[in-house]
PDB file of C-alpha atoms and ligand atoms in Angstrom:
ATOM      1  CA  UNK F  82    -116.492-128.759  41.138  1.00  0.00           C
ATOM      2  CA  UNK F  83    -117.579-132.305  40.028  1.00  0.00           C
ATOM      3  CA  UNK F  84    -114.751-134.406  38.582  1.00  0.00           C
ATOM      4  CA  UNK F  85    -114.754-135.194  34.862  1.00  0.00           C
ATOM      5  CA  UNK F  86    -113.778-138.578  33.536  1.00  0.00           C
ATOM      6  CA  UNK F  87    -112.303-139.370  30.107  1.00  0.00           C
ATOM      7  CA  UNK F  88    -114.285-142.393  28.961  1.00  0.00           C
ATOM      8  CA  UNK F  89    -113.385-144.881  26.188  1.00  0.00           C
ATOM      9  CA  UNK F  90    -115.862-144.597  23.367  1.00  0.00           C
ATOM     10  CA  UNK F  91    -116.246-148.372  23.083  1.00  0.00           C
ATOM     11  CA  UNK F  92    -117.263-148.561  26.729  1.00  0.00           C
ATOM     12  CA  UNK F  93    -119.818-145.912  26.073  1.00  0.00           C
ATOM     13  CA  UNK F  94    -121.364-148.235  23.486  1.00  0.00           C
ATOM     14  CA  UNK F  95    -119.897-146.859  20.285  1.00  0.00           C
ATOM     15  CA  UNK F  96    -118.856-149.520  17.726  1.00  0.00           C
ATOM     16  CA  UNK F  97    -115.329-148.247  17.302  1.00  0.00           C
ATOM     17  CA  UNK F  98    -113.145-151.234  18.206  1.00  0.00           C
ATOM     18  CA  UNK F  99    -110.859-152.579  15.476  1.00  0.00           C
ATOM     19  CA  UNK F 100    -113.327-155.285  14.647  1.00  0.00           C
ATOM     20  CA  UNK F 101    -116.306-152.973  14.651  1.00  0.00           C
ATOM     21  CA  UNK F 102    -117.586-154.103  18.057  1.00  0.00           C
ATOM     22  CA  UNK F 103    -118.215-152.247  21.270  1.00  0.00           C
ATOM     23  CA  UNK F 104    -117.819-153.171  24.953  1.00  0.00           C
ATOM     24  CA  UNK F 105    -120.671-151.346  26.600  1.00  0.00           C
ATOM     25  CA  UNK F 106    -120.355-150.811  30.301  1.00  0.00           C
ATOM     26  CA  UNK F 107    -123.653-150.437  32.253  1.00  0.00           C
ATOM     27  CA  UNK F 108    -123.684-148.997  35.717  1.00  0.00           C
ATOM     28  CA  UNK F 109    -126.063-146.689  37.499  1.00  0.00           C
ATOM     29  CA  UNK F 110    -123.315-144.301  38.638  1.00  0.00           C
ATOM     30  CA  UNK F 111    -122.003-144.016  35.080  1.00  0.00           C
ATOM     31  CA  UNK F 112    -125.535-143.289  33.905  1.00  0.00           C
ATOM     32  CA  UNK F 113    -125.719-140.466  36.468  1.00  0.00           C
ATOM     33  CA  UNK F 114    -122.313-139.116  35.513  1.00  0.00           C
ATOM     34  CA  UNK F 115    -123.493-139.168  31.853  1.00  0.00           C
ATOM     35  CA  UNK F 116    -126.633-137.207  32.773  1.00  0.00           C
ATOM     36  CA  UNK F 117    -124.389-134.727  34.744  1.00  0.00           C
ATOM     37  CA  UNK F 118    -122.143-134.180  31.777  1.00  0.00           C
ATOM     38  CA  UNK F 119    -119.094-135.588  33.535  1.00  0.00           C
ATOM     39  CA  UNK F 120    -118.166-138.282  30.997  1.00  0.00           C
ATOM     40  CA  UNK F 121    -115.871-137.140  28.152  1.00  0.00           C
ATOM     41  CA  UNK F 122    -116.166-139.780  25.421  1.00  0.00           C
ATOM     42  CA  UNK F 123    -112.961-140.312  23.461  1.00  0.00           C
ATOM     43  CA  UNK F 124    -111.490-142.930  21.081  1.00  0.00           C
ATOM     44  CA  UNK F 125    -107.779-142.222  20.629  1.00  0.00           C
ATOM     45  CA  UNK F 126    -107.482-144.508  17.520  1.00  0.00           C
ATOM     46  CA  UNK F 127    -110.441-142.807  15.652  1.00  0.00           C
ATOM     47  CA  UNK F 128    -109.073-139.434  16.687  1.00  0.00           C
ATOM     48  CA  UNK F 129    -105.795-140.350  15.066  1.00  0.00           C
ATOM     49  CA  UNK F 130    -107.537-141.112  11.772  1.00  0.00           C
ATOM     50  CA  UNK F 131    -108.101-144.833  11.910  1.00  0.00           C
ATOM     51  CA  UNK F 132    -111.403-146.234  10.575  1.00  0.00           C
ATOM     52  CA  UNK F 133    -113.566-149.101  11.814  1.00  0.00           C
ATOM     53  CA  UNK F 134    -112.933-151.876  11.188  1.00  0.00           C
ATOM     54  CA  UNK F 135    -109.080-151.776  11.067  1.00  0.00           C
ATOM     55  CA  UNK F 136    -106.302-154.329  11.443  1.00  0.00           C
ATOM     56  CA  UNK F 137    -105.587-155.412  15.025  1.00  0.00           C
ATOM     57  CA  UNK F 138    -102.355-153.899  16.385  1.00  0.00           C
ATOM     58  CA  UNK F 139    -100.118-154.780  19.334  1.00  0.00           C
ATOM     59  CA  UNK F 140     -97.118-153.269  20.948  1.00  0.00           C
ATOM     60  CA  UNK F 141     -94.006-155.241  20.123  1.00  0.00           C
ATOM     61  CA  UNK F 142     -92.757-157.945  22.547  1.00  0.00           C
ATOM     62  CA  UNK F 143     -91.248-156.956  25.921  1.00  0.00           C
ATOM     63  CA  UNK F 144     -92.439-153.435  25.488  1.00  0.00           C
ATOM     64  CA  UNK F 145     -95.417-151.404  26.685  1.00  0.00           C
ATOM     65  CA  UNK F 146     -96.836-147.897  26.291  1.00  0.00           C
ATOM     66  CA  UNK F 147     -93.976-146.209  28.191  1.00  0.00           C
ATOM     67  CA  UNK F 148     -91.422-147.832  25.868  1.00  0.00           C
ATOM     68  CA  UNK F 149     -93.355-146.670  22.781  1.00  0.00           C
ATOM     69  CA  UNK F 150     -93.560-143.106  24.254  1.00  0.00           C
ATOM     70  CA  UNK F 151     -89.701-143.268  24.733  1.00  0.00           C
ATOM     71  CA  UNK F 152     -89.421-144.180  20.987  1.00  0.00           C
ATOM     72  CA  UNK F 153     -87.846-147.485  21.985  1.00  0.00           C
ATOM     73  CA  UNK F 154     -90.610-149.817  20.687  1.00  0.00           C
ATOM     74  CA  UNK F 155     -93.172-149.885  17.898  1.00  0.00           C
ATOM     75  CA  UNK F 156     -96.921-150.597  17.483  1.00  0.00           C
ATOM     76  CA  UNK F 157     -97.412-153.033  14.651  1.00  0.00           C
ATOM     77  CA  UNK F 158    -100.492-154.188  12.821  1.00  0.00           C
ATOM     78  CA  UNK F 159    -101.086-157.945  12.417  1.00  0.00           C
ATOM     79  CA  UNK F 160    -100.611-157.234   8.696  1.00  0.00           C
ATOM     80  CA  UNK F 161     -97.067-155.906   9.402  1.00  0.00           C
ATOM     81  CA  UNK F 162     -97.736-152.207   9.091  1.00  0.00           C
ATOM     82  CA  UNK F 163     -95.963-149.918  11.542  1.00  0.00           C
ATOM     83  CA  UNK F 164     -98.627-147.642  13.066  1.00  0.00           C
ATOM     84  CA  UNK F 165     -96.486-146.234  15.912  1.00  0.00           C
ATOM     85  CA  UNK F 166     -96.839-142.611  14.864  1.00  0.00           C
ATOM     86  CA  UNK F 167    -100.666-142.825  14.660  1.00  0.00           C
ATOM     87  CA  UNK F 168    -100.889-144.411  18.126  1.00  0.00           C
ATOM     88  CA  UNK F 169     -98.617-141.602  19.535  1.00  0.00           C
ATOM     89  CA  UNK F 170    -100.832-139.069  17.856  1.00  0.00           C
ATOM     90  CA  UNK F 171    -103.949-140.617  19.280  1.00  0.00           C
ATOM     91  CA  UNK F 172    -102.447-140.580  22.745  1.00  0.00           C
ATOM     92  CA  UNK F 173    -101.560-136.908  22.489  1.00  0.00           C
ATOM     93  CA  UNK F 174    -104.951-136.053  21.137  1.00  0.00           C
ATOM     94  CA  UNK F 175    -106.603-137.878  23.993  1.00  0.00           C
ATOM     95  CA  UNK F 176    -104.423-135.985  26.502  1.00  0.00           C
ATOM     96  CA  UNK F 177    -105.358-132.711  24.863  1.00  0.00           C
ATOM     97  CA  UNK F 178    -109.028-133.700  25.054  1.00  0.00           C
ATOM     98  CA  UNK F 179    -108.637-134.613  28.765  1.00  0.00           C
ATOM     99  CA  UNK F 180    -106.937-131.379  29.511  1.00  0.00           C
ATOM    100  CA  UNK F 181    -109.457-129.286  27.613  1.00  0.00           C
ATOM    101  CA  UNK F 182    -112.234-130.767  29.676  1.00  0.00           C
ATOM    102  CA  UNK F 183    -110.387-130.783  32.937  1.00  0.00           C
ATOM    103  CA  UNK F 184    -110.478-134.527  33.323  1.00  0.00           C
ATOM    104  CA  UNK F 185    -108.750-135.759  36.505  1.00  0.00           C
ATOM    105  CA  UNK F 186    -109.700-139.366  35.888  1.00  0.00           C
ATOM    106  CA  UNK F 187    -109.900-141.820  32.916  1.00  0.00           C
ATOM    107  CA  UNK F 188    -111.886-144.906  32.567  1.00  0.00           C
ATOM    108  CA  UNK F 189    -110.436-146.918  29.663  1.00  0.00           C
ATOM    109  CA  UNK F 190    -110.833-150.255  28.025  1.00  0.00           C
ATOM    110  CA  UNK F 191    -108.242-152.732  29.255  1.00  0.00           C
ATOM    111  CA  UNK F 192    -106.119-154.792  26.811  1.00  0.00           C
ATOM    112  CA  UNK F 193    -106.027-152.202  24.034  1.00  0.00           C
ATOM    113  CA  UNK F 194    -102.565-150.952  22.758  1.00  0.00           C
ATOM    114  CA  UNK F 195    -104.027-147.472  23.301  1.00  0.00           C
ATOM    115  CA  UNK F 196    -106.345-147.683  26.255  1.00  0.00           C
ATOM    116  CA  UNK F 197    -105.092-150.726  28.158  1.00  0.00           C
ATOM    117  CA  UNK F 198    -104.051-149.851  31.741  1.00  0.00           C
ATOM    118  CA  UNK F 199    -103.624-153.201  33.554  1.00  0.00           C
ATOM    119  CA  UNK F 200    -102.758-155.569  30.760  1.00  0.00           C
ATOM    120  CA  UNK F 201    -101.969-155.511  27.029  1.00  0.00           C
ATOM    121  CA  UNK F 202    -101.403-158.191  24.453  1.00  0.00           C
ATOM    122  CA  UNK F 203     -97.919-159.457  24.130  1.00  0.00           C
ATOM    123  CA  UNK F 204     -97.062-158.592  20.529  1.00  0.00           C
ATOM    124  CA  UNK F 205     -97.262-162.165  19.175  1.00  0.00           C
ATOM    125  CA  UNK F 206    -100.890-161.834  18.031  1.00  0.00           C
ATOM    126  CA  UNK F 207    -101.599-165.170  19.673  1.00  0.00           C
ATOM    127  CA  UNK F 208    -104.018-163.903  22.265  1.00  0.00           C
ATOM    128  CA  UNK F 209    -101.421-163.867  25.005  1.00  0.00           C
ATOM    129  CA  UNK F 210    -101.435-160.952  27.467  1.00  0.00           C
ATOM    130  CA  UNK F 211     -98.944-159.365  29.771  1.00  0.00           C
ATOM    131  CA  UNK F 212     -99.177-156.740  32.554  1.00  0.00           C
ATOM    132  CA  UNK F 213     -98.671-153.250  31.209  1.00  0.00           C
ATOM    133  CA  UNK F 214    -100.283-150.139  29.730  1.00  0.00           C
ATOM    134  CA  UNK F 215    -101.204-148.977  26.261  1.00  0.00           C
ATOM    135  CA  UNK F 216     -99.815-145.738  24.798  1.00  0.00           C
ATOM    136  CA  UNK F 217    -102.698-143.444  25.714  1.00  0.00           C
ATOM    137  CA  UNK F 218    -103.187-144.825  29.254  1.00  0.00           C
ATOM    138  CA  UNK F 219     -99.443-144.369  29.912  1.00  0.00           C
ATOM    139  CA  UNK F 220     -99.248-140.831  28.553  1.00  0.00           C
ATOM    140  CA  UNK F 221    -102.352-139.828  30.658  1.00  0.00           C
ATOM    141  CA  UNK F 222    -100.714-141.175  33.772  1.00  0.00           C
ATOM    142  CA  UNK F 223     -97.410-139.443  32.978  1.00  0.00           C
ATOM    143  CA  UNK F 224     -99.494-136.193  33.089  1.00  0.00           C
ATOM    144  CA  UNK F 225    -101.181-136.858  36.319  1.00  0.00           C
ATOM    145  CA  UNK F 226    -104.480-138.287  35.218  1.00  0.00           C
ATOM    146  CA  UNK F 227    -105.583-141.336  37.284  1.00  0.00           C
ATOM    147  CA  UNK F 228    -106.426-144.130  34.907  1.00  0.00           C
ATOM    148  CA  UNK F 229    -108.809-147.037  35.696  1.00  0.00           C
ATOM    149  CA  UNK F 230    -109.914-149.992  33.606  1.00  0.00           C
ATOM    150  CA  UNK F 231    -113.465-151.180  33.224  1.00  0.00           C
ATOM    151  CA  UNK F 232    -112.666-153.875  35.821  1.00  0.00           C
ATOM    152  CA  UNK F 233    -111.854-151.101  38.406  1.00  0.00           C
ATOM    153  CA  UNK F 234    -115.045-149.146  38.245  1.00  0.00           C
ATOM    154  CA  UNK F 235    -115.834-149.631  41.912  1.00  0.00           C
ATOM    155  CA  UNK F 236    -112.363-148.209  42.663  1.00  0.00           C
ATOM    156  CA  UNK F 237    -112.867-145.252  40.419  1.00  0.00           C
ATOM    157  CA  UNK F 238    -116.277-144.456  41.984  1.00  0.00           C
ATOM    158  CA  UNK F 239    -114.616-144.635  45.499  1.00  0.00           C
ATOM    159  CA  UNK F 240    -111.823-142.418  44.306  1.00  0.00           C
ATOM    160  CA  UNK F 241    -114.117-139.744  42.781  1.00  0.00           C
ATOM    161  CA  UNK F 242    -116.244-139.704  45.911  1.00  0.00           C
ATOM    162  CA  UNK F 243    -113.130-139.337  48.115  1.00  0.00           C
ATOM    163  CA  UNK F 244    -111.832-136.470  46.058  1.00  0.00           C
ATOM    164  CA  UNK F 245    -115.153-134.691  46.140  1.00  0.00           C
ATOM    165  CA  UNK F 246    -115.582-135.023  49.864  1.00  0.00           C
ATOM    166  CA  UNK F 247    -112.385-133.033  50.491  1.00  0.00           C
TER     167      UNK F 247
HETATM  168  S1  LIG U 278    -108.792-146.946  21.137  1.00  0.00           S
HETATM  169 FE1  LIG U 278    -109.758-147.147  23.162  1.00  0.00          FE
HETATM  170  S2  LIG U 278    -111.734-146.218  22.887  1.00  0.00           S
HETATM  171 FE2  LIG U 278    -110.914-146.642  20.815  1.00  0.00          FE
HETATM  172  S3  LIG U 278    -111.795-148.690  20.345  1.00  0.00           S
HETATM  173 FE3  LIG U 278    -109.696-148.991  21.222  1.00  0.00          FE
HETATM  174  S4  LIG U 278    -110.074-149.362  23.389  1.00  0.00           S
HETATM  175 FE4  LIG U 278    -111.928-148.447  22.545  1.00  0.00          FE
END
């Protein structure tokens, strides 16, 4: 059976980022997967009830998605609001969506406190990044879903092809 891929809504072209923008990712394989019904578009933050635009948010310093999931760190808005519970809700809703559709893979937007999988912002709201994952990406990984960022599309395609050749 063809693999399904959970796909960040902003990469799919929807204007759902905190500032109302998108990050469309164009690729012929993605277009084919879309035609084949294999992309499951999801925005964890909108699923959790946030609107667009919304204040930017970052995981507190020295922490990442795993620490938030362990209830040992918070997700804070630039305005000072604690939005940890909503980010956790968004992560669990994304996991539920992935499971419902049988997604084995996820292709998510890097840098996001939800979807980041290789880097996130460091909690200082100064534009500095650090290695690590957002809350949703980490929860998906903890449940066996292979997560790739938009910078790893070639690796995802190779992985999907390898799995489907078995
Ligand atoms: S939560 Fe994920 S899908 Fe939604 S806007 Fe942020 S990066 Fe894009």
